[in-house]
mmCIF file of C-alpha atoms in Angstrom:
data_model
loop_
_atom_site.group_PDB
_atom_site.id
_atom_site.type_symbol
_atom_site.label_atom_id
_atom_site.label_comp_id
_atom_site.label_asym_id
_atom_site.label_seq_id
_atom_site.Cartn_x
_atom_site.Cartn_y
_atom_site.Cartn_z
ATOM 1 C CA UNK A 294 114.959 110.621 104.760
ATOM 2 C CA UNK A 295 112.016 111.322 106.695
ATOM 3 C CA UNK A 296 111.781 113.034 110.019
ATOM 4 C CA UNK A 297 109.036 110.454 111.349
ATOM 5 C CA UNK A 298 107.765 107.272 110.070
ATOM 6 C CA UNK A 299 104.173 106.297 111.788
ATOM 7 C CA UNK A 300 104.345 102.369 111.711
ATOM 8 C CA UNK A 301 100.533 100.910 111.677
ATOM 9 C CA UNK A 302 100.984 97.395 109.786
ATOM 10 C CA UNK A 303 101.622 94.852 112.153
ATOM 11 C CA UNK A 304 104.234 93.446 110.244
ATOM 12 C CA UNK A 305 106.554 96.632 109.830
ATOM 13 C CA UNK A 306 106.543 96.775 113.875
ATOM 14 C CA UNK A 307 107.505 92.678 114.089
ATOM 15 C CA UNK A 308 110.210 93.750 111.333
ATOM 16 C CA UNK A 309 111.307 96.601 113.902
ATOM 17 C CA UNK A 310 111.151 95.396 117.054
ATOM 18 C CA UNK A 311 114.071 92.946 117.114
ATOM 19 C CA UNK A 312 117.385 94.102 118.774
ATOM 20 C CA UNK A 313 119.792 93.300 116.414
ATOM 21 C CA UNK A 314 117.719 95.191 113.520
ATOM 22 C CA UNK A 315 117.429 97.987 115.499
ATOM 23 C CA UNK A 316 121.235 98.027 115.284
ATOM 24 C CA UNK A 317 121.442 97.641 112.205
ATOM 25 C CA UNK A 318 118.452 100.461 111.781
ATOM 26 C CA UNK A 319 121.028 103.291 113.730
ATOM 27 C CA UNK A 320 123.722 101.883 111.519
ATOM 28 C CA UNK A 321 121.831 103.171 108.430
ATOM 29 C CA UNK A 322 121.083 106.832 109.636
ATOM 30 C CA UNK A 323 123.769 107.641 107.016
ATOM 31 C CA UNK A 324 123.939 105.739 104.040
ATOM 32 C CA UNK A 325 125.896 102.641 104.256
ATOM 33 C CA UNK A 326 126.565 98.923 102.491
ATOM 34 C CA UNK A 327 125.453 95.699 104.335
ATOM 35 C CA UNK A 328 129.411 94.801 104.040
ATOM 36 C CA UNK A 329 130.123 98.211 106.192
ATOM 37 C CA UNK A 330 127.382 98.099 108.842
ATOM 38 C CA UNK A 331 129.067 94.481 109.450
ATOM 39 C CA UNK A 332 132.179 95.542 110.397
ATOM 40 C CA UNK A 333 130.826 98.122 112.751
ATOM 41 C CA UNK A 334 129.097 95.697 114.612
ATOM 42 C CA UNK A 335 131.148 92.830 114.340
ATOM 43 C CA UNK A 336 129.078 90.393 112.351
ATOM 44 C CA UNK A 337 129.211 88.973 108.450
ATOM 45 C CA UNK A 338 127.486 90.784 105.688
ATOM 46 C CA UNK A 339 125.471 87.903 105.322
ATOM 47 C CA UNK A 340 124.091 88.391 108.498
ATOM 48 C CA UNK A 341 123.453 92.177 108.438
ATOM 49 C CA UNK A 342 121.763 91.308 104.548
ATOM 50 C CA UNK A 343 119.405 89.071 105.896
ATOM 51 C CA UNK A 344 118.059 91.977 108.032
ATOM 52 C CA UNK A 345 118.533 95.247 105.758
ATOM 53 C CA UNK A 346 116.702 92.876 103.479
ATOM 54 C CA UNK A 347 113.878 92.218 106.209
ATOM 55 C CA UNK A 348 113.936 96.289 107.029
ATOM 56 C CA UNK A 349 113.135 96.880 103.436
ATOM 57 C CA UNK A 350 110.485 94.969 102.414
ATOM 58 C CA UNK A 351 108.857 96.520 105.720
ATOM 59 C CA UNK A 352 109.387 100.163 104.158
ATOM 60 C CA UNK A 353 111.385 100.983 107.215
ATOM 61 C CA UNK A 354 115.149 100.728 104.888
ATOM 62 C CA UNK A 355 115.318 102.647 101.948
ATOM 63 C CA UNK A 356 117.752 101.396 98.696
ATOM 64 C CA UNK A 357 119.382 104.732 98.067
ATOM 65 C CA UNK A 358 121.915 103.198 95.352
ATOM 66 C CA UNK A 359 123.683 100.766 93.882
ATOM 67 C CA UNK A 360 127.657 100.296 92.756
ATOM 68 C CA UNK A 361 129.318 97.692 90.935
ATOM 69 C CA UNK A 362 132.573 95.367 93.306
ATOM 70 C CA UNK A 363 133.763 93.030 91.972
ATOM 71 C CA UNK A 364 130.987 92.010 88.729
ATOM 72 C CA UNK A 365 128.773 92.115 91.537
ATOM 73 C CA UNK A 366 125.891 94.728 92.184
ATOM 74 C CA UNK A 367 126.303 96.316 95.836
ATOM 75 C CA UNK A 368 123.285 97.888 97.475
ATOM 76 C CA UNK A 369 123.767 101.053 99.505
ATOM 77 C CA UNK A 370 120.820 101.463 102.205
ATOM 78 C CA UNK A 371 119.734 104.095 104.434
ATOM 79 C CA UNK A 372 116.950 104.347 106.824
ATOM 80 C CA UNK A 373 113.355 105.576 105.857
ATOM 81 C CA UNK A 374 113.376 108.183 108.552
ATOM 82 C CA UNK A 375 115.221 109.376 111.851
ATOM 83 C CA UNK A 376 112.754 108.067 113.614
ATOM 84 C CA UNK A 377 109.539 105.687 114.203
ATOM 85 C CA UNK A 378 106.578 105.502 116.131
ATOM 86 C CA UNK A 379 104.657 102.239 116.487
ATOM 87 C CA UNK A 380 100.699 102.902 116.247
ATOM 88 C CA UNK A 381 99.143 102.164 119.424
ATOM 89 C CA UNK A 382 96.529 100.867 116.887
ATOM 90 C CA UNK A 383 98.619 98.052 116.637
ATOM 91 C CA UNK A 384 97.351 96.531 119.241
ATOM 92 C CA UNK A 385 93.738 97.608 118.949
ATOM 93 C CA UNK A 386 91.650 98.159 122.085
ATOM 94 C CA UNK A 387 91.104 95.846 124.684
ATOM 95 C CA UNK A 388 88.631 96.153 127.235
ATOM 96 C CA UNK A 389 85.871 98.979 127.513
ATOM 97 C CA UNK A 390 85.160 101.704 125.045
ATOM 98 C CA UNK A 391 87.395 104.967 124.952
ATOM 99 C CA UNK A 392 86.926 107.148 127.745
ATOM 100 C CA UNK A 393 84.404 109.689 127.949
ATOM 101 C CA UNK A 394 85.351 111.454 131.589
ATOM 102 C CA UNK A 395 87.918 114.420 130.962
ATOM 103 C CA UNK A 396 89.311 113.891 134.118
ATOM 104 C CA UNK A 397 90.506 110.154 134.117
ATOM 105 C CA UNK A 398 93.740 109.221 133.105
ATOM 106 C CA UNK A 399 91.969 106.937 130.155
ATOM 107 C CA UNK A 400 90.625 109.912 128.333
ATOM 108 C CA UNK A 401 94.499 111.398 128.599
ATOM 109 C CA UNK A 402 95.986 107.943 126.822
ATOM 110 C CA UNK A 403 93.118 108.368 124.312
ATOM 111 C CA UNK A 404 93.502 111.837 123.799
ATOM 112 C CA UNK A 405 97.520 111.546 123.254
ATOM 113 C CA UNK A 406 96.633 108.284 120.380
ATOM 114 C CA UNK A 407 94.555 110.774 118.579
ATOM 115 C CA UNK A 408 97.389 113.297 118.613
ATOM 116 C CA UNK A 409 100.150 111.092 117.563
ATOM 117 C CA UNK A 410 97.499 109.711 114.942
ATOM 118 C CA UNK A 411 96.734 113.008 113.664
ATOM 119 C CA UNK A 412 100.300 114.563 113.335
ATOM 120 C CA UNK A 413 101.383 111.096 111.672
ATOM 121 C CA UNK A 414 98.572 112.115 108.953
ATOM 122 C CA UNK A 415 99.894 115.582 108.220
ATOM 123 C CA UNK A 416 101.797 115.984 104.881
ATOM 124 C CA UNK A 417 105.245 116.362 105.970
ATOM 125 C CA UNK A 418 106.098 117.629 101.885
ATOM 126 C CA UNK A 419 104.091 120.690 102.760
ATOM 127 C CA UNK A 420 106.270 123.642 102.924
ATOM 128 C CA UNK A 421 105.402 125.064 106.031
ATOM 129 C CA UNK A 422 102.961 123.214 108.613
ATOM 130 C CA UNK A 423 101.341 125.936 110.910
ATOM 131 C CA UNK A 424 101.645 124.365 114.164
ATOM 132 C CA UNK A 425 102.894 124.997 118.157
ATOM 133 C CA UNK A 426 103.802 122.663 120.449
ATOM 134 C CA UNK A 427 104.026 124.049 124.046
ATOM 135 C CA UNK A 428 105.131 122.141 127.371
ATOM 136 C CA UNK A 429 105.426 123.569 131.372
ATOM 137 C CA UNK A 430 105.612 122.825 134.658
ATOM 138 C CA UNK A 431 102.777 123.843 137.090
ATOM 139 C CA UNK A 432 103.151 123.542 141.148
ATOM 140 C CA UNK A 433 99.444 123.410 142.064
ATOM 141 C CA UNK A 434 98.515 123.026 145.706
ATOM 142 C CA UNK A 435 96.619 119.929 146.895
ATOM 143 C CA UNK A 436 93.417 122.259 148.439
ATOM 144 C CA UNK A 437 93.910 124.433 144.801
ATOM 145 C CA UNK A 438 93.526 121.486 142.431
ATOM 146 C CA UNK A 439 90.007 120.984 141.538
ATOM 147 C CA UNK A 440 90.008 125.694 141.371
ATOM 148 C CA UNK A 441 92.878 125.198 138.251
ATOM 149 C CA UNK A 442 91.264 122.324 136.466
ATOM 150 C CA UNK A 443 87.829 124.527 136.172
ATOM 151 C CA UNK A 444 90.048 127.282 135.130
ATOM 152 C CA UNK A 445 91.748 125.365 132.515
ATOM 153 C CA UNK A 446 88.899 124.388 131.352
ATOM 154 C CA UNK A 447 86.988 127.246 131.474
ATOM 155 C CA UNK A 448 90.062 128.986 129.197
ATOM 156 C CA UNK A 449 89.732 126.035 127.073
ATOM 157 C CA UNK A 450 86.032 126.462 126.571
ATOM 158 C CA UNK A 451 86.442 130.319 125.983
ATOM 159 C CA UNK A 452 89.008 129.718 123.434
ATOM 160 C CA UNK A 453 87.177 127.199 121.461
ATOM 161 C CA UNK A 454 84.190 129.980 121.528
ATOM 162 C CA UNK A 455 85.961 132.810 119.885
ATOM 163 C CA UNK A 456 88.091 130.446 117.168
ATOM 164 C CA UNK A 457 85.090 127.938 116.716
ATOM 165 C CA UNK A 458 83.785 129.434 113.946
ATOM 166 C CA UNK A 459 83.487 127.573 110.214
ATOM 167 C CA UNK A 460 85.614 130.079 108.293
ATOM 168 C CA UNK A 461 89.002 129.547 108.052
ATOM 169 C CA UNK A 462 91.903 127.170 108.555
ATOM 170 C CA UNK A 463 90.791 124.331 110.938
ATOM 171 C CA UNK A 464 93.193 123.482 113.497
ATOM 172 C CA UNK A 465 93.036 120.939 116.350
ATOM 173 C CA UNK A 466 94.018 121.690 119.675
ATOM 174 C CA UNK A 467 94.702 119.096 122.342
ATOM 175 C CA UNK A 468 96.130 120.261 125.751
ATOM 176 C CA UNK A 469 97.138 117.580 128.592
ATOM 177 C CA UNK A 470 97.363 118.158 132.426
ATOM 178 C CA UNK A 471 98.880 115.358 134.666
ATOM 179 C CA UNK A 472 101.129 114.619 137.595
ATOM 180 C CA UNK A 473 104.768 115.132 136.647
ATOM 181 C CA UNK A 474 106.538 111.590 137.494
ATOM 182 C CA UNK A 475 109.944 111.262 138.529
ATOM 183 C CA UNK A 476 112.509 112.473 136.273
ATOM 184 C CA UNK A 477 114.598 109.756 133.840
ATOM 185 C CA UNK A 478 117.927 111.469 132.517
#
């Protein structure tokens, strides 16, 4: 099973995004039979094989084995992956261009596409994926605002001098600033 699976066909995220498949989708995070999934959520086999069938053809279900009940073949499914993001290339871009000001919250939604694009891309079979994700919370005065986004940038700038070289492993670094909403436990 895979960690992530990156959905960008438009017909994977129709097979996903219906409520009773994504039931049937958390069913399957362990290996199970259409006949078992049913009586966990209270419906006929029948009904859960019509959309472990639907999940499969989509790539989002995996057949991890068959055994014979009855003279009949049973299939035993499990999802592709613990979890799936939906490409915001799915919809494709409506309106203007992408955003070309740092500073507007446009560029930000941009930016983060590329990211999740990018670290879809990556070849999770590689042994060891150099990477670093970092997060924090910064109080910044109203009056002090405009004084940390130059310095943020300016660190951003300075690092991209020293490491911006063409030797070497390239990496891509991304860093986001915005207002913190409210919090949603």
């Amino acid at each position: 099973m895979r960690e992530v699976l990156y959905l960008e066909e438009i017909e994977q995220a129709e097979a996903l995004l219906k409520p009773q498949r994504v039931e049937v989708l958390r069913q399957l995070a362990e290996p199970g039979t259409c006949g078992e999934v049913a009586a966990r959520l209270g419906q006929t086999p029948q009904r859960v094989y019509y959309h472990v069938k639907r999940l499969v053809e989509a790539g989002l279900v995996d057949l991890v084995s068959e055994r014979r009940v009855r003279g009949i073949n049973e299939g035993i499914y499990q999802a592709a992956a613990r979890s799936y993001w939906l490409s915001p290339r799915l919809v494709g871009r409506i309106g203007l261009a992408k955003a070309r000001d740092e500073l507007s919250l446009g560029y930000l939604l941009d930016l983060m596409e590329d990211v999740q694009a990018d670290i879809a891309a990556l070849d999770k079979t590689a042994p060891e994926l150099p990477s670093i994700g970092l997060s924090g919370e910064i109080h910044v005065r109203p009056e002090k605002r405009q004084e940390f986004l130059n310095d943020l940038q300016t660190m951003m700038r300075e690092l991209f001098t020293r490491y911006g070289g063409a030797e070497g492993d390239a990496f891509k670094l991304a860093v986001a600033c915005y207002p913190k909403g409210e919090d949603h436990e």
